[in-house]
C-alpha cells in the first residue's frame, strides 16, 4: 500500500492503522497540500510516523497547491497546525530528496506485487503521476480514495473537501482507467469509535494508541453539531475508514457507476456527479460518459470497521 495524505487528523488515524496492520506493507507515504500547507503536512506526517514507530517508511513532499485552483486549508477542522495543536515533538528525520511523484513511481514499479494506492487528500500528486508516468499504473491494483460524494457535500452543499480542493486532479484520476473505489461522504461519517473507547485510548500507555485517542477527542470537539456522526461523544475515524476498505473490501457495499467531477466555477464545482440511472432510454448520450465506471461505496459496516480500527491500533 502507498498512502497519499494531507495530515490532517483523520489522515493521522489512517496512517496509524495502515502501518500497524499485519497484512499491510506501507511502501511509502506522499504528502500534498490540503487540510494544511504542504510544509505543515510533511511535518505532521513525520511526527505521526515517529509516534507510530514507523519512522523508516519513505516520505516525500509533492504538490504545494492544486493544479489550477488556489490552496485553501481547513484549520477550522484540523487545528492551526493541521494536527489538533497537540504539540507533538518535531521529527528529526529527513524526507526523501525527490518529489512525491518520483517516489510514487519508484515504489510502484519496485513493488513485487501490484500496489493499492490510497489517496486521502486532494489528488494533485496522483493526477501528476497519471500524466507523467502512466506506465506505472500497470502495477497499481486499485485506487481506494477518500473523496467525493454521491449525496451531500461538506466543503460546499454538494462538494466534498478533497474533490473540491482539486477537482481537475480528481477528474484526471477518475479517467485513468485503473480500478477505483470511491470512499466518499456517503460512508465517511458512519465508522465511529464510542466515547468510552476514546477515553480508553487516551489513557493508553502506548504512544500510538494514545495519539489516536487524543485525535478522536479533537474530532468529537469540532464535530459537535455534525448530525451525520451518530451517538453522543462518538468520534468518526474519517480517512481511516478508506484504509479499512482497502484492507477489508467486504465491509463496504459498492455499486459500479459512472462518476464525473464538476469543473465549473459555479455552485457545483468539485461535486462528484454520480449517474445512478439504470434505464437506458432515459439517458441523454447513453453509455457515452467517456469514463469507466468506478466502485462507489454507498454503505459501510461501521461496527466491522470500528473493530478493525481499534483492534489494529491497540494490537
Ligand atoms: C476529507 O477532508 C479532510 O478534512 C479529511 O482529512 C478528509 O480527507 C473529508 O472531506
Ligand atoms: Ca485527508
PDB file of C-alpha atoms and ligand atoms in Angstrom:
ATOM      1  CA  UNK A   1       0.000   0.000   0.000  1.00  0.00           C
ATOM      2  CA  UNK A   2       1.050   3.589  -0.634  1.00  0.00           C
ATOM      3  CA  UNK A   3      -0.794   6.443   1.073  1.00  0.00           C
ATOM      4  CA  UNK A   4      -1.070   9.999  -0.235  1.00  0.00           C
ATOM      5  CA  UNK A   5      -2.043  12.300   2.626  1.00  0.00           C
ATOM      6  CA  UNK A   6      -2.699  15.860   3.817  1.00  0.00           C
ATOM      7  CA  UNK A   7      -2.186  15.032   7.523  1.00  0.00           C
ATOM      8  CA  UNK A   8      -4.728  16.045   8.916  1.00  0.00           C
ATOM      9  CA  UNK A   9      -6.273  14.478  11.966  1.00  0.00           C
ATOM     10  CA  UNK A  10      -8.054  11.632  10.258  1.00  0.00           C
ATOM     11  CA  UNK A  11      -5.130  11.109   7.876  1.00  0.00           C
ATOM     12  CA  UNK A  12      -3.113  10.518  11.056  1.00  0.00           C
ATOM     13  CA  UNK A  13      -5.624   7.872  12.165  1.00  0.00           C
ATOM     14  CA  UNK A  14      -5.351   6.307   8.713  1.00  0.00           C
ATOM     15  CA  UNK A  15      -1.552   6.200   8.921  1.00  0.00           C
ATOM     16  CA  UNK A  16      -1.728   4.547  12.335  1.00  0.00           C
ATOM     17  CA  UNK A  17      -3.991   1.771  11.051  1.00  0.00           C
ATOM     18  CA  UNK A  18      -2.045   1.196   7.850  1.00  0.00           C
ATOM     19  CA  UNK A  19       1.373   0.924   9.481  1.00  0.00           C
ATOM     20  CA  UNK A  20       0.057  -1.311  12.263  1.00  0.00           C
ATOM     21  CA  UNK A  21      -1.997  -3.790  10.256  1.00  0.00           C
ATOM     22  CA  UNK A  22      -0.129  -7.100   9.905  1.00  0.00           C
ATOM     23  CA  UNK A  23      -1.311  -7.652   6.297  1.00  0.00           C
ATOM     24  CA  UNK A  24      -0.239  -4.221   5.076  1.00  0.00           C
ATOM     25  CA  UNK A  25       3.206  -3.253   3.886  1.00  0.00           C
ATOM     26  CA  UNK A  26       3.302   0.546   3.603  1.00  0.00           C
ATOM     27  CA  UNK A  27       5.946   1.170   0.926  1.00  0.00           C
ATOM     28  CA  UNK A  28       5.763   4.967   1.029  1.00  0.00           C
ATOM     29  CA  UNK A  29       3.754   7.969   2.162  1.00  0.00           C
ATOM     30  CA  UNK A  30       3.448  11.003  -0.095  1.00  0.00           C
ATOM     31  CA  UNK A  31       2.298  14.442   1.022  1.00  0.00           C
ATOM     32  CA  UNK A  32       0.169  17.084  -0.668  1.00  0.00           C
ATOM     33  CA  UNK A  33      -1.350  20.423   0.293  1.00  0.00           C
ATOM     34  CA  UNK A  34      -4.911  20.146   1.532  1.00  0.00           C
ATOM     35  CA  UNK A  35      -6.017  20.329   5.145  1.00  0.00           C
ATOM     36  CA  UNK A  36      -2.819  22.297   5.804  1.00  0.00           C
ATOM     37  CA  UNK A  37       0.107  23.706   3.813  1.00  0.00           C
ATOM     38  CA  UNK A  38       2.458  21.195   2.236  1.00  0.00           C
ATOM     39  CA  UNK A  39       5.228  22.081   4.678  1.00  0.00           C
ATOM     40  CA  UNK A  40       2.902  21.518   7.628  1.00  0.00           C
ATOM     41  CA  UNK A  41       1.537  18.281   6.167  1.00  0.00           C
ATOM     42  CA  UNK A  42       5.082  16.916   5.836  1.00  0.00           C
ATOM     43  CA  UNK A  43       5.927  17.830   9.451  1.00  0.00           C
ATOM     44  CA  UNK A  44       2.695  16.283  10.698  1.00  0.00           C
ATOM     45  CA  UNK A  45       3.176  13.101   8.690  1.00  0.00           C
ATOM     46  CA  UNK A  46       6.709  12.576  10.032  1.00  0.00           C
ATOM     47  CA  UNK A  47       5.545  13.203  13.605  1.00  0.00           C
ATOM     48  CA  UNK A  48       2.755  10.644  13.293  1.00  0.00           C
ATOM     49  CA  UNK A  49       5.017   8.009  11.756  1.00  0.00           C
ATOM     50  CA  UNK A  50       7.541   8.594  14.555  1.00  0.00           C
ATOM     51  CA  UNK A  51       4.886   8.121  17.234  1.00  0.00           C
ATOM     52  CA  UNK A  52       3.639   5.020  15.430  1.00  0.00           C
ATOM     53  CA  UNK A  53       7.145   3.549  15.473  1.00  0.00           C
ATOM     54  CA  UNK A  54       7.182   3.586  11.661  1.00  0.00           C
ATOM     55  CA  UNK A  55       9.984   6.072  11.160  1.00  0.00           C
ATOM     56  CA  UNK A  56      11.649   4.064   8.397  1.00  0.00           C
ATOM     57  CA  UNK A  57       8.867   4.450   5.812  1.00  0.00           C
ATOM     58  CA  UNK A  58       9.972   6.778   2.990  1.00  0.00           C
ATOM     59  CA  UNK A  59       8.081  10.091   2.887  1.00  0.00           C
ATOM     60  CA  UNK A  60       8.184  12.706   0.130  1.00  0.00           C
ATOM     61  CA  UNK A  61       6.681  16.124  -0.440  1.00  0.00           C
ATOM     62  CA  UNK A  62       4.583  16.698  -3.530  1.00  0.00           C
ATOM     63  CA  UNK A  63       2.344  19.433  -4.845  1.00  0.00           C
ATOM     64  CA  UNK A  64       2.126  22.614  -2.737  1.00  0.00           C
ATOM     65  CA  UNK A  65      -1.154  23.629  -4.384  1.00  0.00           C
ATOM     66  CA  UNK A  66      -3.878  22.259  -6.647  1.00  0.00           C
ATOM     67  CA  UNK A  67      -3.405  22.052 -10.431  1.00  0.00           C
ATOM     68  CA  UNK A  68      -5.467  25.146 -11.185  1.00  0.00           C
ATOM     69  CA  UNK A  69      -7.092  26.485  -8.048  1.00  0.00           C
ATOM     70  CA  UNK A  70      -5.506  28.273  -5.106  1.00  0.00           C
ATOM     71  CA  UNK A  71      -4.757  26.243  -1.956  1.00  0.00           C
ATOM     72  CA  UNK A  72      -7.440  26.599   0.719  1.00  0.00           C
ATOM     73  CA  UNK A  73      -6.731  24.965   4.053  1.00  0.00           C
ATOM     74  CA  UNK A  74      -9.016  23.723   6.816  1.00  0.00           C
ATOM     75  CA  UNK A  75      -7.639  24.982  10.137  1.00  0.00           C
ATOM     76  CA  UNK A  76     -11.208  25.289  11.435  1.00  0.00           C
ATOM     77  CA  UNK A  77     -11.441  21.485  11.375  1.00  0.00           C
ATOM     78  CA  UNK A  78      -7.890  20.296  11.910  1.00  0.00           C
ATOM     79  CA  UNK A  79      -6.395  22.971  14.197  1.00  0.00           C
ATOM     80  CA  UNK A  80      -3.780  25.630  13.412  1.00  0.00           C
ATOM     81  CA  UNK A  81      -1.056  23.047  12.841  1.00  0.00           C
ATOM     82  CA  UNK A  82      -3.426  20.704  10.964  1.00  0.00           C
ATOM     83  CA  UNK A  83      -2.998  18.125  13.719  1.00  0.00           C
ATOM     84  CA  UNK A  84      -5.222  19.309  16.570  1.00  0.00           C
ATOM     85  CA  UNK A  85      -2.445  21.508  18.045  1.00  0.00           C
ATOM     86  CA  UNK A  86      -1.322  18.612  20.265  1.00  0.00           C
ATOM     87  CA  UNK A  87       2.267  19.814  20.464  1.00  0.00           C
ATOM     88  CA  UNK A  88       3.818  16.547  19.295  1.00  0.00           C
ATOM     89  CA  UNK A  89       7.631  16.614  19.135  1.00  0.00           C
ATOM     90  CA  UNK A  90       9.142  17.571  15.786  1.00  0.00           C
ATOM     91  CA  UNK A  91      10.669  14.688  13.868  1.00  0.00           C
ATOM     92  CA  UNK A  92      14.410  14.714  13.328  1.00  0.00           C
ATOM     93  CA  UNK A  93      14.024  12.566  10.253  1.00  0.00           C
ATOM     94  CA  UNK A  94      14.651  13.746   6.689  1.00  0.00           C
ATOM     95  CA  UNK A  95      12.195  13.255   3.863  1.00  0.00           C
ATOM     96  CA  UNK A  96      13.289  11.678   0.577  1.00  0.00           C
ATOM     97  CA  UNK A  97      15.146  14.214  -1.579  1.00  0.00           C
ATOM     98  CA  UNK A  98      12.799  13.620  -4.525  1.00  0.00           C
ATOM     99  CA  UNK A  99       9.311  14.815  -5.474  1.00  0.00           C
ATOM    100  CA  UNK A 100       6.347  12.740  -4.315  1.00  0.00           C
ATOM    101  CA  UNK A 101       5.541  11.798  -7.902  1.00  0.00           C
ATOM    102  CA  UNK A 102       9.024  10.327  -8.282  1.00  0.00           C
ATOM    103  CA  UNK A 103       8.641   8.395  -5.024  1.00  0.00           C
ATOM    104  CA  UNK A 104       5.257   7.087  -6.154  1.00  0.00           C
ATOM    105  CA  UNK A 105       6.745   5.932  -9.454  1.00  0.00           C
ATOM    106  CA  UNK A 106       9.795   4.370  -7.781  1.00  0.00           C
ATOM    107  CA  UNK A 107       7.841   2.430  -5.180  1.00  0.00           C
ATOM    108  CA  UNK A 108       5.034   1.346  -7.506  1.00  0.00           C
ATOM    109  CA  UNK A 109       7.479  -0.018 -10.065  1.00  0.00           C
ATOM    110  CA  UNK A 110       9.680  -1.640  -7.397  1.00  0.00           C
ATOM    111  CA  UNK A 111       6.800  -3.486  -5.769  1.00  0.00           C
ATOM    112  CA  UNK A 112       6.852  -7.236  -6.457  1.00  0.00           C
ATOM    113  CA  UNK A 113       3.059  -7.316  -6.242  1.00  0.00           C
ATOM    114  CA  UNK A 114       0.571  -4.717  -7.542  1.00  0.00           C
ATOM    115  CA  UNK A 115       0.155  -1.765  -5.195  1.00  0.00           C
ATOM    116  CA  UNK A 116      -3.027  -0.452  -3.627  1.00  0.00           C
ATOM    117  CA  UNK A 117      -2.901   3.320  -3.776  1.00  0.00           C
ATOM    118  CA  UNK A 118      -4.841   5.093  -1.031  1.00  0.00           C
ATOM    119  CA  UNK A 119      -5.219   8.859  -1.611  1.00  0.00           C
ATOM    120  CA  UNK A 120      -6.765  10.570   1.420  1.00  0.00           C
ATOM    121  CA  UNK A 121      -6.359  14.125   0.217  1.00  0.00           C
ATOM    122  CA  UNK A 122      -6.788  16.302  -2.871  1.00  0.00           C
ATOM    123  CA  UNK A 123      -5.496  14.080  -5.689  1.00  0.00           C
ATOM    124  CA  UNK A 124      -2.966  16.538  -7.167  1.00  0.00           C
ATOM    125  CA  UNK A 125       0.011  14.178  -6.753  1.00  0.00           C
ATOM    126  CA  UNK A 126      -1.883  11.235  -8.202  1.00  0.00           C
ATOM    127  CA  UNK A 127      -3.047  13.233 -11.222  1.00  0.00           C
ATOM    128  CA  UNK A 128       0.540  14.296 -11.857  1.00  0.00           C
ATOM    129  CA  UNK A 129       1.612  10.644 -11.660  1.00  0.00           C
ATOM    130  CA  UNK A 130      -1.086   9.702 -14.165  1.00  0.00           C
ATOM    131  CA  UNK A 131       0.144  12.340 -16.595  1.00  0.00           C
ATOM    132  CA  UNK A 132       3.901  11.924 -16.057  1.00  0.00           C
ATOM    133  CA  UNK A 133       4.259   8.175 -15.626  1.00  0.00           C
ATOM    134  CA  UNK A 134       1.128   6.429 -16.935  1.00  0.00           C
ATOM    135  CA  UNK A 135       3.163   3.234 -17.330  1.00  0.00           C
ATOM    136  CA  UNK A 136       3.376   2.958 -13.534  1.00  0.00           C
ATOM    137  CA  UNK A 137      -0.378   2.405 -13.379  1.00  0.00           C
ATOM    138  CA  UNK A 138       0.106  -1.109 -14.755  1.00  0.00           C
ATOM    139  CA  UNK A 139       1.402  -2.091 -11.293  1.00  0.00           C
ATOM    140  CA  UNK A 140      -1.470  -0.421  -9.401  1.00  0.00           C
ATOM    141  CA  UNK A 141      -4.077  -2.989  -8.433  1.00  0.00           C
ATOM    142  CA  UNK A 142      -6.639  -0.442  -7.271  1.00  0.00           C
ATOM    143  CA  UNK A 143      -7.017   3.121  -6.087  1.00  0.00           C
ATOM    144  CA  UNK A 144      -9.144   3.402  -2.936  1.00  0.00           C
ATOM    145  CA  UNK A 145      -9.611   7.112  -2.412  1.00  0.00           C
ATOM    146  CA  UNK A 146     -11.343   9.168   0.256  1.00  0.00           C
ATOM    147  CA  UNK A 147     -13.209  11.862  -1.546  1.00  0.00           C
ATOM    148  CA  UNK A 148     -16.373  12.781  -3.356  1.00  0.00           C
ATOM    149  CA  UNK A 149     -19.933  12.025  -2.501  1.00  0.00           C
ATOM    150  CA  UNK A 150     -22.975  10.562  -4.194  1.00  0.00           C
ATOM    151  CA  UNK A 151     -25.202  12.636  -1.919  1.00  0.00           C
ATOM    152  CA  UNK A 152     -24.314  15.681   0.196  1.00  0.00           C
ATOM    153  CA  UNK A 153     -21.091  17.691   0.462  1.00  0.00           C
ATOM    154  CA  UNK A 154     -19.056  19.204   3.292  1.00  0.00           C
ATOM    155  CA  UNK A 155     -16.830  21.915   1.772  1.00  0.00           C
ATOM    156  CA  UNK A 156     -19.935  23.103  -0.080  1.00  0.00           C
ATOM    157  CA  UNK A 157     -23.509  21.887  -0.153  1.00  0.00           C
ATOM    158  CA  UNK A 158     -22.639  19.375  -2.868  1.00  0.00           C
ATOM    159  CA  UNK A 159     -18.831  19.015  -2.895  1.00  0.00           C
ATOM    160  CA  UNK A 160     -16.586  17.035  -0.579  1.00  0.00           C
ATOM    161  CA  UNK A 161     -13.367  18.808   0.523  1.00  0.00           C
ATOM    162  CA  UNK A 162     -10.792  16.696  -1.363  1.00  0.00           C
ATOM    163  CA  UNK A 163     -12.541  16.784  -4.743  1.00  0.00           C
ATOM    164  CA  UNK A 164     -13.491  20.451  -4.169  1.00  0.00           C
ATOM    165  CA  UNK A 165      -9.887  21.403  -3.389  1.00  0.00           C
ATOM    166  CA  UNK A 166      -8.588  19.987  -6.677  1.00  0.00           C
ATOM    167  CA  UNK A 167     -11.448  18.992  -8.986  1.00  0.00           C
ATOM    168  CA  UNK A 168      -9.250  18.887 -12.088  1.00  0.00           C
ATOM    169  CA  UNK A 169      -6.932  16.374 -10.414  1.00  0.00           C
ATOM    170  CA  UNK A 170      -9.872  14.203  -9.352  1.00  0.00           C
ATOM    171  CA  UNK A 171     -11.216  14.217 -12.911  1.00  0.00           C
ATOM    172  CA  UNK A 172      -7.831  13.092 -14.276  1.00  0.00           C
ATOM    173  CA  UNK A 173      -7.576  10.244 -11.761  1.00  0.00           C
ATOM    174  CA  UNK A 174     -11.148   9.046 -12.276  1.00  0.00           C
ATOM    175  CA  UNK A 175     -10.495   8.757 -16.019  1.00  0.00           C
ATOM    176  CA  UNK A 176      -7.148   6.953 -15.634  1.00  0.00           C
ATOM    177  CA  UNK A 177      -8.582   3.512 -16.356  1.00  0.00           C
ATOM    178  CA  UNK A 178      -7.415   1.951 -13.057  1.00  0.00           C
ATOM    179  CA  UNK A 179      -9.940   0.063 -10.865  1.00  0.00           C
ATOM    180  CA  UNK A 180     -11.147   2.643  -8.346  1.00  0.00           C
ATOM    181  CA  UNK A 181     -13.164   2.602  -5.140  1.00  0.00           C
ATOM    182  CA  UNK A 182     -14.654   5.937  -4.108  1.00  0.00           C
ATOM    183  CA  UNK A 183     -14.913   6.022  -0.311  1.00  0.00           C
ATOM    184  CA  UNK A 184     -16.862   9.261  -0.082  1.00  0.00           C
ATOM    185  CA  UNK A 185     -19.025  11.160   2.355  1.00  0.00           C
ATOM    186  CA  UNK A 186     -21.812   8.617   1.880  1.00  0.00           C
ATOM    187  CA  UNK A 187     -19.846   6.327   4.214  1.00  0.00           C
ATOM    188  CA  UNK A 188     -17.212   8.631   5.729  1.00  0.00           C
ATOM    189  CA  UNK A 189     -19.141   9.545   8.899  1.00  0.00           C
ATOM    190  CA  UNK A 190     -20.503   6.070   9.544  1.00  0.00           C
ATOM    191  CA  UNK A 191     -17.484   4.421  11.172  1.00  0.00           C
ATOM    192  CA  UNK A 192     -17.292   5.718  14.713  1.00  0.00           C
ATOM    193  CA  UNK A 193     -15.420   4.998  17.912  1.00  0.00           C
ATOM    194  CA  UNK A 194     -17.584   5.066  21.033  1.00  0.00           C
ATOM    195  CA  UNK A 195     -16.916   7.684  23.720  1.00  0.00           C
ATOM    196  CA  UNK A 196     -15.761   5.056  26.238  1.00  0.00           C
ATOM    197  CA  UNK A 197     -13.280   3.597  23.738  1.00  0.00           C
ATOM    198  CA  UNK A 198     -11.884   7.070  23.089  1.00  0.00           C
ATOM    199  CA  UNK A 199     -11.372   7.519  26.839  1.00  0.00           C
ATOM    200  CA  UNK A 200      -9.626   4.146  26.964  1.00  0.00           C
ATOM    201  CA  UNK A 201      -7.321   5.095  24.074  1.00  0.00           C
ATOM    202  CA  UNK A 202      -6.412   8.425  25.671  1.00  0.00           C
ATOM    203  CA  UNK A 203      -5.391   6.586  28.839  1.00  0.00           C
ATOM    204  CA  UNK A 204      -3.265   4.028  26.965  1.00  0.00           C
ATOM    205  CA  UNK A 205       0.418   3.859  27.803  1.00  0.00           C
ATOM    206  CA  UNK A 206       1.365   3.005  24.248  1.00  0.00           C
ATOM    207  CA  UNK A 207       2.016   6.263  22.320  1.00  0.00           C
ATOM    208  CA  UNK A 208       0.262   5.332  19.061  1.00  0.00           C
ATOM    209  CA  UNK A 209      -2.956   4.271  20.759  1.00  0.00           C
ATOM    210  CA  UNK A 210      -2.843   7.348  22.976  1.00  0.00           C
ATOM    211  CA  UNK A 211      -2.368   9.609  19.949  1.00  0.00           C
ATOM    212  CA  UNK A 212      -5.384   8.003  18.251  1.00  0.00           C
ATOM    213  CA  UNK A 213      -7.440   8.767  21.367  1.00  0.00           C
ATOM    214  CA  UNK A 214      -6.352  12.398  21.516  1.00  0.00           C
ATOM    215  CA  UNK A 215      -7.067  12.909  17.818  1.00  0.00           C
ATOM    216  CA  UNK A 216     -10.517  11.362  18.191  1.00  0.00           C
ATOM    217  CA  UNK A 217     -11.173  13.661  21.149  1.00  0.00           C
ATOM    218  CA  UNK A 218     -10.445  16.620  18.881  1.00  0.00           C
ATOM    219  CA  UNK A 219     -12.741  15.226  16.176  1.00  0.00           C
ATOM    220  CA  UNK A 220     -15.542  14.980  18.718  1.00  0.00           C
ATOM    221  CA  UNK A 221     -14.942  18.551  19.876  1.00  0.00           C
ATOM    222  CA  UNK A 222     -15.116  20.106  16.394  1.00  0.00           C
ATOM    223  CA  UNK A 223     -17.923  17.944  15.083  1.00  0.00           C
ATOM    224  CA  UNK A 224     -20.315  18.522  17.934  1.00  0.00           C
ATOM    225  CA  UNK A 225     -23.025  19.638  15.524  1.00  0.00           C
ATOM    226  CA  UNK A 226     -22.350  17.044  12.828  1.00  0.00           C
ATOM    227  CA  UNK A 227     -25.605  15.132  12.629  1.00  0.00           C
ATOM    228  CA  UNK A 228     -24.049  12.535  10.336  1.00  0.00           C
ATOM    229  CA  UNK A 229     -21.989  11.143  13.243  1.00  0.00           C
ATOM    230  CA  UNK A 230     -24.287   9.000  15.353  1.00  0.00           C
ATOM    231  CA  UNK A 231     -24.086   8.865  19.142  1.00  0.00           C
ATOM    232  CA  UNK A 232     -23.198  11.483  21.754  1.00  0.00           C
ATOM    233  CA  UNK A 233     -19.431  11.753  22.225  1.00  0.00           C
ATOM    234  CA  UNK A 234     -18.601   9.291  19.460  1.00  0.00           C
ATOM    235  CA  UNK A 235     -15.853  10.167  17.002  1.00  0.00           C
ATOM    236  CA  UNK A 236     -15.724   9.175  13.346  1.00  0.00           C
ATOM    237  CA  UNK A 237     -12.476   7.758  12.011  1.00  0.00           C
ATOM    238  CA  UNK A 238     -12.871   9.533   8.656  1.00  0.00           C
ATOM    239  CA  UNK A 239      -9.978   8.797   6.286  1.00  0.00           C
ATOM    240  CA  UNK A 240      -9.024   5.727   8.316  1.00  0.00           C
ATOM    241  CA  UNK A 241     -12.218   4.110   7.009  1.00  0.00           C
ATOM    242  CA  UNK A 242     -10.754   4.202   3.491  1.00  0.00           C
ATOM    243  CA  UNK A 243      -7.737   2.228   4.724  1.00  0.00           C
ATOM    244  CA  UNK A 244     -10.175  -0.259   6.274  1.00  0.00           C
ATOM    245  CA  UNK A 245     -11.916  -0.506   2.879  1.00  0.00           C
ATOM    246  CA  UNK A 246      -8.586  -1.290   1.230  1.00  0.00           C
ATOM    247  CA  UNK A 247      -7.779  -3.941   3.853  1.00  0.00           C
ATOM    248  CA  UNK A 248     -11.268  -5.443   4.118  1.00  0.00           C
ATOM    249  CA  UNK A 249     -13.298  -4.629   0.965  1.00  0.00           C
ATOM    250  CA  UNK A 250     -16.189  -6.837   2.112  1.00  0.00           C
ATOM    251  CA  UNK A 251     -17.069  -4.207   4.711  1.00  0.00           C
ATOM    252  CA  UNK A 252     -18.348  -1.730   2.133  1.00  0.00           C
ATOM    253  CA  UNK A 253     -21.278  -2.061  -0.227  1.00  0.00           C
ATOM    254  CA  UNK A 254     -20.275  -0.635  -3.582  1.00  0.00           C
ATOM    255  CA  UNK A 255     -22.120  -0.046  -6.829  1.00  0.00           C
ATOM    256  CA  UNK A 256     -20.256   0.279 -10.105  1.00  0.00           C
ATOM    257  CA  UNK A 257     -21.352   3.628 -11.527  1.00  0.00           C
ATOM    258  CA  UNK A 258     -20.081   6.350 -13.877  1.00  0.00           C
ATOM    259  CA  UNK A 259     -18.730   9.365 -11.971  1.00  0.00           C
ATOM    260  CA  UNK A 260     -17.601  12.744 -13.324  1.00  0.00           C
ATOM    261  CA  UNK A 261     -16.324  15.755 -11.410  1.00  0.00           C
ATOM    262  CA  UNK A 262     -17.930  19.160 -11.872  1.00  0.00           C
ATOM    263  CA  UNK A 263     -15.205  21.562 -13.053  1.00  0.00           C
ATOM    264  CA  UNK A 264     -17.280  24.711 -13.405  1.00  0.00           C
ATOM    265  CA  UNK A 265     -16.868  27.737 -11.175  1.00  0.00           C
ATOM    266  CA  UNK A 266     -20.495  27.796 -10.235  1.00  0.00           C
ATOM    267  CA  UNK A 267     -22.393  26.192  -7.377  1.00  0.00           C
ATOM    268  CA  UNK A 268     -21.321  22.647  -8.147  1.00  0.00           C
ATOM    269  CA  UNK A 269     -17.524  22.924  -8.531  1.00  0.00           C
ATOM    270  CA  UNK A 270     -15.863  19.814  -7.104  1.00  0.00           C
ATOM    271  CA  UNK A 271     -19.061  17.817  -6.909  1.00  0.00           C
ATOM    272  CA  UNK A 272     -18.756  14.186  -7.969  1.00  0.00           C
ATOM    273  CA  UNK A 273     -21.715  13.651 -10.257  1.00  0.00           C
ATOM    274  CA  UNK A 274     -22.710  10.014  -9.859  1.00  0.00           C
ATOM    275  CA  UNK A 275     -25.002   8.580 -12.514  1.00  0.00           C
ATOM    276  CA  UNK A 276     -27.420   6.230 -10.744  1.00  0.00           C
ATOM    277  CA  UNK A 277     -29.743   5.877 -13.699  1.00  0.00           C
ATOM    278  CA  UNK A 278     -30.423   2.395 -14.938  1.00  0.00           C
ATOM    279  CA  UNK A 279     -33.000   2.903 -17.709  1.00  0.00           C
ATOM    280  CA  UNK A 280     -31.028   3.388 -20.948  1.00  0.00           C
ATOM    281  CA  UNK A 281     -33.896   5.139 -22.712  1.00  0.00           C
ATOM    282  CA  UNK A 282     -33.817   7.958 -20.148  1.00  0.00           C
ATOM    283  CA  UNK A 283     -30.203   8.737 -20.798  1.00  0.00           C
ATOM    284  CA  UNK A 284     -29.012  11.630 -22.863  1.00  0.00           C
ATOM    285  CA  UNK A 285     -25.929  10.240 -24.616  1.00  0.00           C
ATOM    286  CA  UNK A 286     -26.428   6.832 -23.002  1.00  0.00           C
ATOM    287  CA  UNK A 287     -23.202   4.928 -22.493  1.00  0.00           C
ATOM    288  CA  UNK A 288     -21.185   7.938 -23.624  1.00  0.00           C
ATOM    289  CA  UNK A 289     -19.809   9.126 -20.300  1.00  0.00           C
ATOM    290  CA  UNK A 290     -16.296   8.760 -21.629  1.00  0.00           C
ATOM    291  CA  UNK A 291     -15.264   7.198 -18.316  1.00  0.00           C
ATOM    292  CA  UNK A 292     -15.061   3.690 -16.984  1.00  0.00           C
ATOM    293  CA  UNK A 293     -17.475   3.265 -14.105  1.00  0.00           C
ATOM    294  CA  UNK A 294     -15.932   3.122 -10.642  1.00  0.00           C
ATOM    295  CA  UNK A 295     -16.985   1.344  -7.449  1.00  0.00           C
ATOM    296  CA  UNK A 296     -18.888   3.872  -5.364  1.00  0.00           C
ATOM    297  CA  UNK A 297     -19.210   2.974  -1.671  1.00  0.00           C
ATOM    298  CA  UNK A 298     -22.827   3.555  -0.730  1.00  0.00           C
ATOM    299  CA  UNK A 299     -22.929   1.590   2.518  1.00  0.00           C
ATOM    300  CA  UNK A 300     -20.471   0.509   5.183  1.00  0.00           C
ATOM    301  CA  UNK A 301     -20.482  -1.947   8.063  1.00  0.00           C
ATOM    302  CA  UNK A 302     -19.484   0.628  10.662  1.00  0.00           C
ATOM    303  CA  UNK A 303     -19.230  -1.875  13.510  1.00  0.00           C
ATOM    304  CA  UNK A 304     -16.897  -4.090  11.498  1.00  0.00           C
ATOM    305  CA  UNK A 305     -14.555  -1.243  10.558  1.00  0.00           C
ATOM    306  CA  UNK A 306     -14.596   0.292  14.034  1.00  0.00           C
ATOM    307  CA  UNK A 307     -13.480  -3.090  15.380  1.00  0.00           C
ATOM    308  CA  UNK A 308     -10.819  -3.416  12.679  1.00  0.00           C
ATOM    309  CA  UNK A 309      -9.597   0.078  13.571  1.00  0.00           C
ATOM    310  CA  UNK A 310      -9.491  -0.476  17.330  1.00  0.00           C
ATOM    311  CA  UNK A 311      -8.025  -3.975  17.153  1.00  0.00           C
ATOM    312  CA  UNK A 312      -5.273  -2.756  14.839  1.00  0.00           C
ATOM    313  CA  UNK A 313      -4.449   0.423  16.745  1.00  0.00           C
ATOM    314  CA  UNK A 314      -4.240  -1.367  20.077  1.00  0.00           C
ATOM    315  CA  UNK A 315      -2.598  -4.607  18.932  1.00  0.00           C
TER     316      UNK A 315
HETATM  317  C1  LIG B   1     -11.619  14.952   3.844  1.00  0.00           C
HETATM  318  O1  LIG B   1     -11.093  16.254   4.006  1.00  0.00           O
HETATM  319  C2  LIG B   1     -10.331  16.305   5.183  1.00  0.00           C
HETATM  320  O2  LIG B   1     -10.949  17.126   6.125  1.00  0.00           O
HETATM  321  C3  LIG B   1     -10.219  14.919   5.731  1.00  0.00           C
HETATM  322  O3  LIG B   1      -8.866  14.629   6.065  1.00  0.00           O
HETATM  323  C4  LIG B   1     -10.746  14.035   4.637  1.00  0.00           C
HETATM  324  O4  LIG B   1      -9.728  13.550   3.793  1.00  0.00           O
HETATM  325  C5  LIG B   1     -13.086  14.931   4.224  1.00  0.00           C
HETATM  326  O5  LIG B   1     -13.806  15.771   3.374  1.00  0.00           O
HETATM  327 CA1  LIG B   2      -7.368  13.820   4.410  1.00  0.00          CA
END
